Tab-separated table of N, CA, C and O in Angstrom:
chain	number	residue	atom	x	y	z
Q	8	UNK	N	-12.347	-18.154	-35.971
Q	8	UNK	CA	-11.807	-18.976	-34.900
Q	8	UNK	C	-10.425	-18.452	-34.519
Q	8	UNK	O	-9.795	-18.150	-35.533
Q	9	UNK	N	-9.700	-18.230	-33.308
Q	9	UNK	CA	-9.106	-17.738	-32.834
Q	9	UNK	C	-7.762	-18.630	-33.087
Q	9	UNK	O	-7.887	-19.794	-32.707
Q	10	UNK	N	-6.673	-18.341	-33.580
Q	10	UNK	CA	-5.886	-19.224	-33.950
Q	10	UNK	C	-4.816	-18.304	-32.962
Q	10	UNK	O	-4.933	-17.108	-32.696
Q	11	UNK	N	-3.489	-19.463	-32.402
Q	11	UNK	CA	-2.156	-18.973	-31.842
Q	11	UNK	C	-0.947	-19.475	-32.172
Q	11	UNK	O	-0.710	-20.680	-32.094
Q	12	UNK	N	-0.094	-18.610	-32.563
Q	12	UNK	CA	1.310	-19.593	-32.714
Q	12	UNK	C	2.317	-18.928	-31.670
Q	12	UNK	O	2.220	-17.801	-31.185
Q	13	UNK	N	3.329	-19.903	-31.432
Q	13	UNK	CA	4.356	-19.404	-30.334
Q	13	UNK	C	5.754	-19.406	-31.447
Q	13	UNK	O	5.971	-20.134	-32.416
Q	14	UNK	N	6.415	-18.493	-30.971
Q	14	UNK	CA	7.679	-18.539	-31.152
Q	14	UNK	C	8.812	-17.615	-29.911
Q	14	UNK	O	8.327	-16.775	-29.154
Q	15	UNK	N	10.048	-17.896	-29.901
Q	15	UNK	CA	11.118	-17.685	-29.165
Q	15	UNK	C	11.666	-18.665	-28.261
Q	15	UNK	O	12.270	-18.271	-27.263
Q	16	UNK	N	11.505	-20.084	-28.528
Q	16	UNK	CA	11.768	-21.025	-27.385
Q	16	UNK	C	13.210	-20.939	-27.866
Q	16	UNK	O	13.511	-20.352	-28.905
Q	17	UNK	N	14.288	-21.680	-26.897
Q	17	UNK	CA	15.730	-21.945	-27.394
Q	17	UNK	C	16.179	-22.374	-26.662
Q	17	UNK	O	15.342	-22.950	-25.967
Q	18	UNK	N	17.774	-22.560	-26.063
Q	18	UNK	CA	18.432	-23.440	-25.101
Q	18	UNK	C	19.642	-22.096	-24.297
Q	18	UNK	O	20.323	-21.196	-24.789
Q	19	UNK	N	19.502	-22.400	-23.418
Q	19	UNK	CA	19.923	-21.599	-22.618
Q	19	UNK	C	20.829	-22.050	-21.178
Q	19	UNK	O	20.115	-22.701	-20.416
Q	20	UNK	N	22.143	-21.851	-20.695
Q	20	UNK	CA	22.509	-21.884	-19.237
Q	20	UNK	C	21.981	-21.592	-18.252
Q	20	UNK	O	21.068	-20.797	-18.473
Q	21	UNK	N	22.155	-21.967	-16.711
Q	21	UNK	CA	21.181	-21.859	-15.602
Q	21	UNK	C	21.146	-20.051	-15.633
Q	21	UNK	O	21.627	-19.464	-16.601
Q	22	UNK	N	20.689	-19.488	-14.775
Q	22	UNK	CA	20.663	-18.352	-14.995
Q	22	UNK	C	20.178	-17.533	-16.271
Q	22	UNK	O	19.853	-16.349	-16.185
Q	23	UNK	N	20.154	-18.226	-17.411
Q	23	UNK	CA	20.080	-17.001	-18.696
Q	23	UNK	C	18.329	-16.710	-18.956
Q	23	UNK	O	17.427	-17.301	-18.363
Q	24	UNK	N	18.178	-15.729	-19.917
Q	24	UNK	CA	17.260	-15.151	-20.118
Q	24	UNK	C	16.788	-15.817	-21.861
Q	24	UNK	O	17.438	-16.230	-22.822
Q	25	UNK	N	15.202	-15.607	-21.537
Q	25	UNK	CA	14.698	-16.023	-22.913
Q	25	UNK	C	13.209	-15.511	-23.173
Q	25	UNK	O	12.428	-15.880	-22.296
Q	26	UNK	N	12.726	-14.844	-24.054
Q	26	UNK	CA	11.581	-14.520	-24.468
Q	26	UNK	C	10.579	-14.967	-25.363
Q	26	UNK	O	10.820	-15.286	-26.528
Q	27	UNK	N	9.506	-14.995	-24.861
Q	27	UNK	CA	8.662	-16.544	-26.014
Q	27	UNK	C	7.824	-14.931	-26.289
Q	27	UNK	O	7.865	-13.930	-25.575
Q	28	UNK	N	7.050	-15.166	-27.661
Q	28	UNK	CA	6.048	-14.862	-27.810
Q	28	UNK	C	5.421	-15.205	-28.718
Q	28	UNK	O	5.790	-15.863	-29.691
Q	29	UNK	N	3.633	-14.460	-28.290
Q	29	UNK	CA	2.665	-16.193	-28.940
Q	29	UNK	C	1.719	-14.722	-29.850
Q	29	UNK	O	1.345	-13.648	-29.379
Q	30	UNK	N	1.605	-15.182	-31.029
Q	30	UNK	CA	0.775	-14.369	-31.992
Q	30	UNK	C	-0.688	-14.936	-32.130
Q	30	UNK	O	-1.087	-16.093	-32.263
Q	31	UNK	N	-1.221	-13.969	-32.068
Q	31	UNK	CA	-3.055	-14.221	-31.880
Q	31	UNK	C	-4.043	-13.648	-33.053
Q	31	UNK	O	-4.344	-12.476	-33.278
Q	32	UNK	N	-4.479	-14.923	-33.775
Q	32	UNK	CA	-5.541	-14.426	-35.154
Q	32	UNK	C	-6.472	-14.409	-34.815
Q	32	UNK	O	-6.572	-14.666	-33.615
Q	33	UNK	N	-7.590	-14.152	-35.469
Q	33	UNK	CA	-8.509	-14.651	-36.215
Q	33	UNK	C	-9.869	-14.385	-34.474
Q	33	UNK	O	-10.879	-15.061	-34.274
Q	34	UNK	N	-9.298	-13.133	-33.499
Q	34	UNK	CA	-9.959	-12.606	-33.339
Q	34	UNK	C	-9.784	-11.175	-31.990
Q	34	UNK	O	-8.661	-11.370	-31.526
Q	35	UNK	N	-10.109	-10.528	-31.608
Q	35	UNK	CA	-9.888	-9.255	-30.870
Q	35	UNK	C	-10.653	-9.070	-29.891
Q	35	UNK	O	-11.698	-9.673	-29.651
Q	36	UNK	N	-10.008	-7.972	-29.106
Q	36	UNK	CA	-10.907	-8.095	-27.616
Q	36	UNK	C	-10.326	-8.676	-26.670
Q	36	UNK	O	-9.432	-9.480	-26.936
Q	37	UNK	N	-10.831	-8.311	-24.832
Q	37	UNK	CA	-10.602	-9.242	-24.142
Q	37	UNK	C	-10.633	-10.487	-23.713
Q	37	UNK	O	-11.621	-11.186	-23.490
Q	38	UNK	N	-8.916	-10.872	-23.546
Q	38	UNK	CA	-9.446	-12.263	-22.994
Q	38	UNK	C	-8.445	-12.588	-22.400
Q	38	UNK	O	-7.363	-12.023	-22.560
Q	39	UNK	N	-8.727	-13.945	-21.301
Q	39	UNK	CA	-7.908	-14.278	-20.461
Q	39	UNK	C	-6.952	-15.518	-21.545
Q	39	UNK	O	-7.566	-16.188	-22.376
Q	40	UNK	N	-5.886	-15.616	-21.416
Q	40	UNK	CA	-4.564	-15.599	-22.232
Q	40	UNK	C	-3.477	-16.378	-20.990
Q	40	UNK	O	-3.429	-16.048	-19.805
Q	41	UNK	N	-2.825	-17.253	-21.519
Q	41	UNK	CA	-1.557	-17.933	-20.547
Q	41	UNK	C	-0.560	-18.701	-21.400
Q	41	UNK	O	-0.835	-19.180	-22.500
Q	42	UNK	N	0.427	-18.764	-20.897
Q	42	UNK	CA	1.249	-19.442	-20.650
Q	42	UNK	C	1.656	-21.095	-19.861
Q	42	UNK	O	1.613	-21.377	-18.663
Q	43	UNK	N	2.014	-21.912	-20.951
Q	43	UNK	CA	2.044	-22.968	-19.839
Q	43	UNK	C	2.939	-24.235	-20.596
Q	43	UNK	O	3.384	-24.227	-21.744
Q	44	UNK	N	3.059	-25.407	-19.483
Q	44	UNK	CA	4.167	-26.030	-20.055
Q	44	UNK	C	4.255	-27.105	-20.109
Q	44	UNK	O	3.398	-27.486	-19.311
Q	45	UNK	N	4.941	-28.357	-20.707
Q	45	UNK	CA	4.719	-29.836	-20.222
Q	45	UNK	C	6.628	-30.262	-20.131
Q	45	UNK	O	7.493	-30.223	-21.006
Q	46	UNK	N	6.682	-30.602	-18.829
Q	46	UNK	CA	8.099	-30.763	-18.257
Q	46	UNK	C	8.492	-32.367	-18.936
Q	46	UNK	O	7.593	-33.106	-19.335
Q	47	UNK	N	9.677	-32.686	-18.982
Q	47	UNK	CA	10.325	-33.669	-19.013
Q	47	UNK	C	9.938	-34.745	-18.606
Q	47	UNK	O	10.129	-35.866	-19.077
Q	48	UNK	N	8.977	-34.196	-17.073
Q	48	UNK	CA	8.447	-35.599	-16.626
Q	48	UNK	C	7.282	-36.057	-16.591
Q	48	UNK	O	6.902	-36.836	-15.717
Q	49	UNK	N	6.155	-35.389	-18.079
Q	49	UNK	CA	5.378	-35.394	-18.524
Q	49	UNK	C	4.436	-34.392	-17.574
Q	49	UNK	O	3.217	-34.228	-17.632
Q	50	UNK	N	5.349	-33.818	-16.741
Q	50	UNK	CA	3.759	-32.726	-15.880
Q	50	UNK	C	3.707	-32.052	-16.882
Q	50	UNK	O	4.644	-31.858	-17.657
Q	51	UNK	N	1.943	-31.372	-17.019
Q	51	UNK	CA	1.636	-30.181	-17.601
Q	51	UNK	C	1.025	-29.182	-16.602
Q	51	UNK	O	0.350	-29.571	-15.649
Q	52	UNK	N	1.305	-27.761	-16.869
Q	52	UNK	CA	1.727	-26.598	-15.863
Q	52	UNK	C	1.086	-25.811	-16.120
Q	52	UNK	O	1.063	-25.627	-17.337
Q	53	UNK	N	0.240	-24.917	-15.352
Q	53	UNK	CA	0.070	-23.461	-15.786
Q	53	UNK	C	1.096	-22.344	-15.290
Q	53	UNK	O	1.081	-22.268	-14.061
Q	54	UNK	N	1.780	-21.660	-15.760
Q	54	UNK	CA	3.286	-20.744	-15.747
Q	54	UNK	C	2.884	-19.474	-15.375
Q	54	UNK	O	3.570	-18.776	-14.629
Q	55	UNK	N	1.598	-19.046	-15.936
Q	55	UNK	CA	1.355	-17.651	-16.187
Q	55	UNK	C	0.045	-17.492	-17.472
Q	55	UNK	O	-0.103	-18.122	-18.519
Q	56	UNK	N	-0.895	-16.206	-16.764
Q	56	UNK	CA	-2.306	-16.026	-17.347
Q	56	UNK	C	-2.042	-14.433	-17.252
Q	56	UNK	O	-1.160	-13.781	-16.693
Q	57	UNK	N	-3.179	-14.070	-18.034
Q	57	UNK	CA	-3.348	-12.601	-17.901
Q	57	UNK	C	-4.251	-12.542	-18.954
Q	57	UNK	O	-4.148	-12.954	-20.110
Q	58	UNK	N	-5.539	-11.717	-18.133
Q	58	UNK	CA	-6.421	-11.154	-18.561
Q	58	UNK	C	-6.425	-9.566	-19.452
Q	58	UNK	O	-6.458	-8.431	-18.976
Q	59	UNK	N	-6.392	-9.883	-20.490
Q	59	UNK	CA	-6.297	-8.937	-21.243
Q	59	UNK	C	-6.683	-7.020	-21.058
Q	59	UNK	O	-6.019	-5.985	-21.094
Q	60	UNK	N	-7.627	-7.261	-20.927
Q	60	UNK	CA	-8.666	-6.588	-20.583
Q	60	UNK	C	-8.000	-5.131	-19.605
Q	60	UNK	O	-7.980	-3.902	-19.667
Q	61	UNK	N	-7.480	-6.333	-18.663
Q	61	UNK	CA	-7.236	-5.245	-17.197
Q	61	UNK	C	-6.286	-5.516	-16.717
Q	61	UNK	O	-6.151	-5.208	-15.533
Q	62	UNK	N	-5.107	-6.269	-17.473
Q	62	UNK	CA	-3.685	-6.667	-17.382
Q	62	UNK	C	-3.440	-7.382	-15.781
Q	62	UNK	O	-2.472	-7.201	-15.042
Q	63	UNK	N	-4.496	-8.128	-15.566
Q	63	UNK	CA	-4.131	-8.571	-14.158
Q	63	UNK	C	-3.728	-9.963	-14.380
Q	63	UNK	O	-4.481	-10.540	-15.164
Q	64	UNK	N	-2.671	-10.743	-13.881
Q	64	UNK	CA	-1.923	-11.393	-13.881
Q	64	UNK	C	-1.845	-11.831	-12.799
Q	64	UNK	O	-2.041	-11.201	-11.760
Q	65	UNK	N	-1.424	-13.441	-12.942
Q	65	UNK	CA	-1.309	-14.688	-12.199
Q	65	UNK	C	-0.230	-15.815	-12.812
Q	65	UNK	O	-0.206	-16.341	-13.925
Q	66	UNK	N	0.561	-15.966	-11.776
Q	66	UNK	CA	1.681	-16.834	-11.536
Q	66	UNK	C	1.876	-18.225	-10.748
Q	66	UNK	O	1.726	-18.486	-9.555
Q	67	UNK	N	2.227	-18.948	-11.734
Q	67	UNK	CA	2.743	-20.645	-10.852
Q	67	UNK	C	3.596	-19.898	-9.759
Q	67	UNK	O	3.701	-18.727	-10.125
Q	68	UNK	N	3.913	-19.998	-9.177
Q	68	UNK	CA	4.612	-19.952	-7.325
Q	68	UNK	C	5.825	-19.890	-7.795
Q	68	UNK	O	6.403	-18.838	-7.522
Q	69	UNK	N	6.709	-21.034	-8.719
Q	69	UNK	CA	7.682	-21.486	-9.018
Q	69	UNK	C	8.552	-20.725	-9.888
Q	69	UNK	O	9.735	-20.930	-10.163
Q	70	UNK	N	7.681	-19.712	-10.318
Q	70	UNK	CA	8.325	-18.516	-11.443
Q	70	UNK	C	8.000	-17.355	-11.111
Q	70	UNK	O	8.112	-16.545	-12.031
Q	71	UNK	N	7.627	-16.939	-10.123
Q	71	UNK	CA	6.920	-15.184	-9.712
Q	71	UNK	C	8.597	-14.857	-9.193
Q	71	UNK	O	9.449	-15.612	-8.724
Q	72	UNK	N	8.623	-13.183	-9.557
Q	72	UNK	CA	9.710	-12.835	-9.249
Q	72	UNK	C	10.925	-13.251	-10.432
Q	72	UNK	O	12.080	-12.838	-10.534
Q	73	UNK	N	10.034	-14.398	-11.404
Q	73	UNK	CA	11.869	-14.450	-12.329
Q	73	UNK	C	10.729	-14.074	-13.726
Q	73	UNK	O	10.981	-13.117	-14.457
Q	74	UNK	N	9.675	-14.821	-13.923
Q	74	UNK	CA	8.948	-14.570	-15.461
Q	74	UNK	C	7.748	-13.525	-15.425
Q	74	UNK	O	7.055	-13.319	-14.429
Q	75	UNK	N	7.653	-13.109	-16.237
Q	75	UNK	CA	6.778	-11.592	-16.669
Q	75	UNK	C	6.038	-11.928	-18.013
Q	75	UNK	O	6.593	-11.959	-19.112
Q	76	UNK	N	4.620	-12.192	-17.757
Q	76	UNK	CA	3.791	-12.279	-18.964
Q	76	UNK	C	3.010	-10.521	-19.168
Q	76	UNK	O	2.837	-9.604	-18.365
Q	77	UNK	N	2.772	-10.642	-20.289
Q	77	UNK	CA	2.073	-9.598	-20.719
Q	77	UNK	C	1.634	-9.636	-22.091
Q	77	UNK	O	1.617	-10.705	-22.701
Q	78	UNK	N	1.212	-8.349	-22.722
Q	78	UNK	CA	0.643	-8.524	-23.931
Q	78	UNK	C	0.184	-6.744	-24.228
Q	78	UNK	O	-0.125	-5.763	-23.552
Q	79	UNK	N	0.360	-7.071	-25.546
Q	79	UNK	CA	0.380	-5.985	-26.357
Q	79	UNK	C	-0.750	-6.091	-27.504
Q	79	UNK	O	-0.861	-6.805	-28.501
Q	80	UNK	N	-1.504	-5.118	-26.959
Q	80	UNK	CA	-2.740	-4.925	-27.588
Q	80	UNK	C	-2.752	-4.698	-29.218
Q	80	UNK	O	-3.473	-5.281	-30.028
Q	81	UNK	N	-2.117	-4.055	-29.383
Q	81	UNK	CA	-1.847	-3.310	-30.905
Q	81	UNK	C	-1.323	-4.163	-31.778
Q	81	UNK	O	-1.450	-4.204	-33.001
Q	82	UNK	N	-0.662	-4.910	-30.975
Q	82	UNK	CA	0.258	-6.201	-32.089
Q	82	UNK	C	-0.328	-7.587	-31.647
Q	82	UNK	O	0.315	-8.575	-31.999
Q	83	UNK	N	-1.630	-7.803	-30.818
Q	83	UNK	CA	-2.304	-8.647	-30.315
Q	83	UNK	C	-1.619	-9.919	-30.122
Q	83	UNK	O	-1.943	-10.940	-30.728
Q	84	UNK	N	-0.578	-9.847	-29.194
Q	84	UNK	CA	0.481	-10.052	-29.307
Q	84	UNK	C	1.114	-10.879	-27.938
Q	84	UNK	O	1.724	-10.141	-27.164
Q	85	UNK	N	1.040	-12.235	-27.582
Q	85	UNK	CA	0.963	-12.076	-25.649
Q	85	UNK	C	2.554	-12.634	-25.912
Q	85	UNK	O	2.974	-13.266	-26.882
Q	86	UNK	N	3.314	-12.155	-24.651
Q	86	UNK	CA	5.325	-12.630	-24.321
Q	86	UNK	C	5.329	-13.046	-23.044
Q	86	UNK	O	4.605	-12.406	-22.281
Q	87	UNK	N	5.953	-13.954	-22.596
Q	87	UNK	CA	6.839	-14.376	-21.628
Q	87	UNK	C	8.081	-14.015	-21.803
Q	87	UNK	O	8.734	-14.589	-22.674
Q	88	UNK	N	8.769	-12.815	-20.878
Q	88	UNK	CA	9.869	-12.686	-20.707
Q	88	UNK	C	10.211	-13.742	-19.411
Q	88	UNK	O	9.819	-13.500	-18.270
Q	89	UNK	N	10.832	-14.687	-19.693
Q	89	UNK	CA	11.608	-15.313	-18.490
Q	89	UNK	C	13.307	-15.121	-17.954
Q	89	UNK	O	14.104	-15.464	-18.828
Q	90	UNK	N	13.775	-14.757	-16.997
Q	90	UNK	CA	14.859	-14.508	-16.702
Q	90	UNK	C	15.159	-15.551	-15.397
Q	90	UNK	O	14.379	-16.349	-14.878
Q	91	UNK	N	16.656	-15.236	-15.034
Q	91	UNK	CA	16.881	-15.974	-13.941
Q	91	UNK	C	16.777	-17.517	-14.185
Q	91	UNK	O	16.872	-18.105	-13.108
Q	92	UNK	N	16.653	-18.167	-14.993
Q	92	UNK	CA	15.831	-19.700	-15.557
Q	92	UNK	C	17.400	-20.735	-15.080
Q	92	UNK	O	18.630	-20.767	-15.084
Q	93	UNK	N	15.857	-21.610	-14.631
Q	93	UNK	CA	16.539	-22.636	-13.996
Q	93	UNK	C	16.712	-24.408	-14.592
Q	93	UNK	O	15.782	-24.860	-15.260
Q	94	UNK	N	17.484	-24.973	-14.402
Q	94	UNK	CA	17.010	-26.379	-14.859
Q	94	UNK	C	15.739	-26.641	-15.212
Q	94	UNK	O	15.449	-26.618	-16.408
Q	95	UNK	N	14.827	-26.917	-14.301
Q	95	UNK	CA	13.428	-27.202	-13.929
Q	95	UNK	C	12.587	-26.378	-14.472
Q	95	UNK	O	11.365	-26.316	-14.335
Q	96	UNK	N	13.277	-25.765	-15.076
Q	96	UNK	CA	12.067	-24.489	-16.573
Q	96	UNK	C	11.915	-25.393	-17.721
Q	96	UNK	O	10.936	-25.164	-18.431
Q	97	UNK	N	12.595	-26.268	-18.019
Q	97	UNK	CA	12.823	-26.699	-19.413
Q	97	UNK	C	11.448	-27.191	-19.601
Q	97	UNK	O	10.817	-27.379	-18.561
Q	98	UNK	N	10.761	-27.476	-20.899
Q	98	UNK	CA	9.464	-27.829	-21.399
Q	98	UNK	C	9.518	-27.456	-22.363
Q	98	UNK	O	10.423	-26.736	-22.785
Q	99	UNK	N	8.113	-28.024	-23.269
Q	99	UNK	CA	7.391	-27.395	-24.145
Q	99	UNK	C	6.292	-26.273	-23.591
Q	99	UNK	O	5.372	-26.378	-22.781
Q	100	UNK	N	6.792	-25.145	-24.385
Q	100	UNK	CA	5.844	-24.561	-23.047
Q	100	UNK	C	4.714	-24.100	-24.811
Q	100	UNK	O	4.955	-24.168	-26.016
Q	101	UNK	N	3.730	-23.739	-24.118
Q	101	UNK	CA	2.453	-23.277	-24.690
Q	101	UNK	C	1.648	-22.150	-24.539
Q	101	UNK	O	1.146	-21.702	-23.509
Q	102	UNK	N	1.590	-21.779	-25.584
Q	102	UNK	CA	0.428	-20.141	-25.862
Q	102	UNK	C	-1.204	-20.895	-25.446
Q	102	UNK	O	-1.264	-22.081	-25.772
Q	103	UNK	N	-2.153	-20.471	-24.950
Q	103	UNK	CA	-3.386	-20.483	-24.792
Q	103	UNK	C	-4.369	-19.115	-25.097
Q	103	UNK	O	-4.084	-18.067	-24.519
Q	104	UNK	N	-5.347	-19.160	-25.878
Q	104	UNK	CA	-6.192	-17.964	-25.763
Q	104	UNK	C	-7.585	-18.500	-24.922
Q	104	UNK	O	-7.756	-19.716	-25.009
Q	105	UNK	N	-8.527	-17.808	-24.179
Q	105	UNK	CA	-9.853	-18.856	-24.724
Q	105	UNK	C	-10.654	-17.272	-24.459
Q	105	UNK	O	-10.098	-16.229	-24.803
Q	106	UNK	N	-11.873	-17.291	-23.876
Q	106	UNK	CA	-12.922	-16.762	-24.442
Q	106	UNK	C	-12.886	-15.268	-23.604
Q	106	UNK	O	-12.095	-14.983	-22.704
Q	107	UNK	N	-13.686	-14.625	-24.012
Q	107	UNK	CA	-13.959	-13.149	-23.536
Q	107	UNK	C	-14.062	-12.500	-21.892
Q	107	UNK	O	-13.701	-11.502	-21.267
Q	108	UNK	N	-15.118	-14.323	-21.583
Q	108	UNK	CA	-14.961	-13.523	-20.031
Q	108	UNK	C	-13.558	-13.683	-18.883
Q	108	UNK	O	-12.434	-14.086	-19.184
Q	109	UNK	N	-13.861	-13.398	-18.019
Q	109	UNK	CA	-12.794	-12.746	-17.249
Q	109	UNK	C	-12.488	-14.155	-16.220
Q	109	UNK	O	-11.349	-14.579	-16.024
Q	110	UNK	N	-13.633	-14.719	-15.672
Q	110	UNK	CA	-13.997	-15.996	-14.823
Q	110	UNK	C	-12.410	-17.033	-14.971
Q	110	UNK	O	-11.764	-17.408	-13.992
Q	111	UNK	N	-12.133	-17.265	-16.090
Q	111	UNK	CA	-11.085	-18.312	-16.209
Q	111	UNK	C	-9.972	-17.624	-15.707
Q	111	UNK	O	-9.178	-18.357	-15.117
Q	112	UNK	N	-9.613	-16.189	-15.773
Q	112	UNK	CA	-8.783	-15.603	-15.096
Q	112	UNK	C	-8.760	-15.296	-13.881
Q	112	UNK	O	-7.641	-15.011	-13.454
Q	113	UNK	N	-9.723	-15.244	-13.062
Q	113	UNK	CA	-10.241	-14.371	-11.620
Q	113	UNK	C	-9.481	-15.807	-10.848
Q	113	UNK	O	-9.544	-17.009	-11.108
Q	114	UNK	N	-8.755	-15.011	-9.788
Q	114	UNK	CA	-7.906	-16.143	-8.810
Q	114	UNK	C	-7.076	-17.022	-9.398
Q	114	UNK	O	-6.665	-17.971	-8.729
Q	115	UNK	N	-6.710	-16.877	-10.652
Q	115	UNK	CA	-5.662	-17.524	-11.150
Q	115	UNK	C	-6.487	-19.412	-11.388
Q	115	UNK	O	-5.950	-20.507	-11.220
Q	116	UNK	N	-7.675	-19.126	-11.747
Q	116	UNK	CA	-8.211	-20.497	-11.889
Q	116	UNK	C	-7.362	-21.228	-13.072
Q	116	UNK	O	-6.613	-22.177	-12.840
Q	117	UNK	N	-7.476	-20.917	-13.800
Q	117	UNK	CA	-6.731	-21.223	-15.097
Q	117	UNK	C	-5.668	-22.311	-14.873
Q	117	UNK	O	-5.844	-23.504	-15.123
Q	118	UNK	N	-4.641	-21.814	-14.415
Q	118	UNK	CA	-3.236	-21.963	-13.568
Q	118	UNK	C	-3.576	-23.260	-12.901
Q	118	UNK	O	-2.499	-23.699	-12.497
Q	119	UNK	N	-4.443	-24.013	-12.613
Q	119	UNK	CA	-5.163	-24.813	-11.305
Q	119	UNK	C	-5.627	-25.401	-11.828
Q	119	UNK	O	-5.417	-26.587	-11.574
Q	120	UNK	N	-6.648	-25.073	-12.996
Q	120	UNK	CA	-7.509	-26.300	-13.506
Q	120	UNK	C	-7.228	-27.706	-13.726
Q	120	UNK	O	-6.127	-28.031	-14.168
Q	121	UNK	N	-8.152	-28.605	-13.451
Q	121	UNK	CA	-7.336	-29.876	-13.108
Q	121	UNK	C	-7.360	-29.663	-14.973
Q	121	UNK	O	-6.275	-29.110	-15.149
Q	122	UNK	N	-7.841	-29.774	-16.007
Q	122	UNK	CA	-8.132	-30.126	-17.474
Q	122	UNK	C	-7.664	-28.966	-18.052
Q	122	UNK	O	-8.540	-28.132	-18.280
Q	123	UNK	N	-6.444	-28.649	-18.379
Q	123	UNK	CA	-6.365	-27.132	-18.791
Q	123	UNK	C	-6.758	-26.959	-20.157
Q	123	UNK	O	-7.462	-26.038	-20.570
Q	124	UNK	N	-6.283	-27.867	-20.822
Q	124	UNK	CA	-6.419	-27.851	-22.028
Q	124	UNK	C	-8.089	-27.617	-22.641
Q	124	UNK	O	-8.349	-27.463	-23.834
Q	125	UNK	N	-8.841	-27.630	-21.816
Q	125	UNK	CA	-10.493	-27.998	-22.103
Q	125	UNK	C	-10.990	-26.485	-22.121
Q	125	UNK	O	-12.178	-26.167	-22.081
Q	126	UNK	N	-10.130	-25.768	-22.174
Q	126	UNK	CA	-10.457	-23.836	-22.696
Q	126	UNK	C	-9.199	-23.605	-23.517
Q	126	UNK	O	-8.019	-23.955	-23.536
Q	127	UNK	N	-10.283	-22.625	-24.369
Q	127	UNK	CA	-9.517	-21.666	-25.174
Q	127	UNK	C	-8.868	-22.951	-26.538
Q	127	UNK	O	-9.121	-24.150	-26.659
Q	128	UNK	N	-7.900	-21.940	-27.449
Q	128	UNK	CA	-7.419	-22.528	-28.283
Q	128	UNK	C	-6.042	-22.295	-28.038
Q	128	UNK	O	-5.536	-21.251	-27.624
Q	129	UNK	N	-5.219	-23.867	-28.469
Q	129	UNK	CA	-4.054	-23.819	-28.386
Q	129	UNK	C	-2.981	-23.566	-29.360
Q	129	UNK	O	-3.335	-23.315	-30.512
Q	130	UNK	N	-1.487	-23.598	-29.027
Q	130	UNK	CA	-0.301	-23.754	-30.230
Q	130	UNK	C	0.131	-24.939	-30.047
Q	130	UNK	O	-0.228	-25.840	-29.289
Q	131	UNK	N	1.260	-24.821	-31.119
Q	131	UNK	CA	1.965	-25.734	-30.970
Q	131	UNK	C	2.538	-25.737	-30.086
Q	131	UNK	O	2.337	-26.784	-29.471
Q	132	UNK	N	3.357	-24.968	-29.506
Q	132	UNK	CA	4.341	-25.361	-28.625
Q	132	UNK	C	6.158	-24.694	-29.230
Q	132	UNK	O	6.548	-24.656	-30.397
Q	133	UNK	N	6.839	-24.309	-28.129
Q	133	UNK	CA	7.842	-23.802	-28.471
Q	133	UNK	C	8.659	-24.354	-27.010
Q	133	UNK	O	8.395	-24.126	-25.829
Q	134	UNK	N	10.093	-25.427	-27.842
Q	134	UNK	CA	10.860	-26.063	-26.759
Q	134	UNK	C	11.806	-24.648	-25.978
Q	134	UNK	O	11.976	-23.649	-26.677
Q	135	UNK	N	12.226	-24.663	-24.907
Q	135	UNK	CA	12.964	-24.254	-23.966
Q	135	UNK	C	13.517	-25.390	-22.980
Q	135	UNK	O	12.874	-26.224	-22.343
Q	136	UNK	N	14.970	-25.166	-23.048
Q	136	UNK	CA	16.037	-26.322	-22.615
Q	136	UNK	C	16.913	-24.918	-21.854
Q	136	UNK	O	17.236	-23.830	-22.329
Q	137	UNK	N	17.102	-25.507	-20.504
Q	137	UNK	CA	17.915	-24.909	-19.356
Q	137	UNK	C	18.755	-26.075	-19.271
Q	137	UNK	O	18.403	-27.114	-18.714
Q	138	UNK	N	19.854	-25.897	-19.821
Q	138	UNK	CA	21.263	-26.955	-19.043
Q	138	UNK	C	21.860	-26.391	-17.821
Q	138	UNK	O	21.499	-25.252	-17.525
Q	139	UNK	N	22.677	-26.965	-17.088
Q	139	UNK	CA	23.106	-26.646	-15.809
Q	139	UNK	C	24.581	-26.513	-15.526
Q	139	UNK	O	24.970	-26.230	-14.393
């Protein structure tokens, strides 16, 4: 069973930079993989996905141009570099893995789903705090 943990959350000024990354067990191969978050005002978010496979990537609107997901095959290994971060970043944000095919990734469905949580396996969670 595919297990994930996150680490690198922390607290940060408007503008500063911070890097999460989420470690992936217990299995290998492609898969569509994200990022995501639950805000202050109880929204939960999709931030950022990427399909393993073929490194194609999809972005919330609200972070393209400042955060950069990716992943490293060898250290099976997925990061959010976020820069530029604003108030309105702050959350628990969350590692997701789920299954092999590509479908949950294609058009950034993932990101959209009304039930996100109802794929893949999750983490705990790693806080990120933007003061102003």
């Amino acid at each position: 069973q595919v297990q994930v943990m996150e680490s690198g959350g922390g607290s940060v000024e408007t503008g500063g930079s911070l890097s999460l990354s989420c470690e992936v067990s217990g299995g290998y191969g492609s898969r569509c993989m994200g990022w995501f978050r639950q805000t202050p005002e109880n929204v939960f978010e999709g931030v950022a996905i990427i399909f393993t496979g073929d490194g194609d990537t999809y972005y919330t609107e609200s972070v393209k141009g400042r955060f950069t997901i990716s992943h490293d095959t060898s250290k099976n290994t997925l990061y959010l570099a976020m820069n530029s971060l604003k108030p309105e970043d702050t959350g628990m944000y969350y590692c997701a893995a789920a299954g092999s095919t590509r479908a949950l990734c294609s058009g950034g469905f993932w990101l959209r789903a009304p039930v996100k949580r109802d794929y893949g396996s999750w983490g705990q969670g790693t806080q990120v705090t933007v003061s102003s």
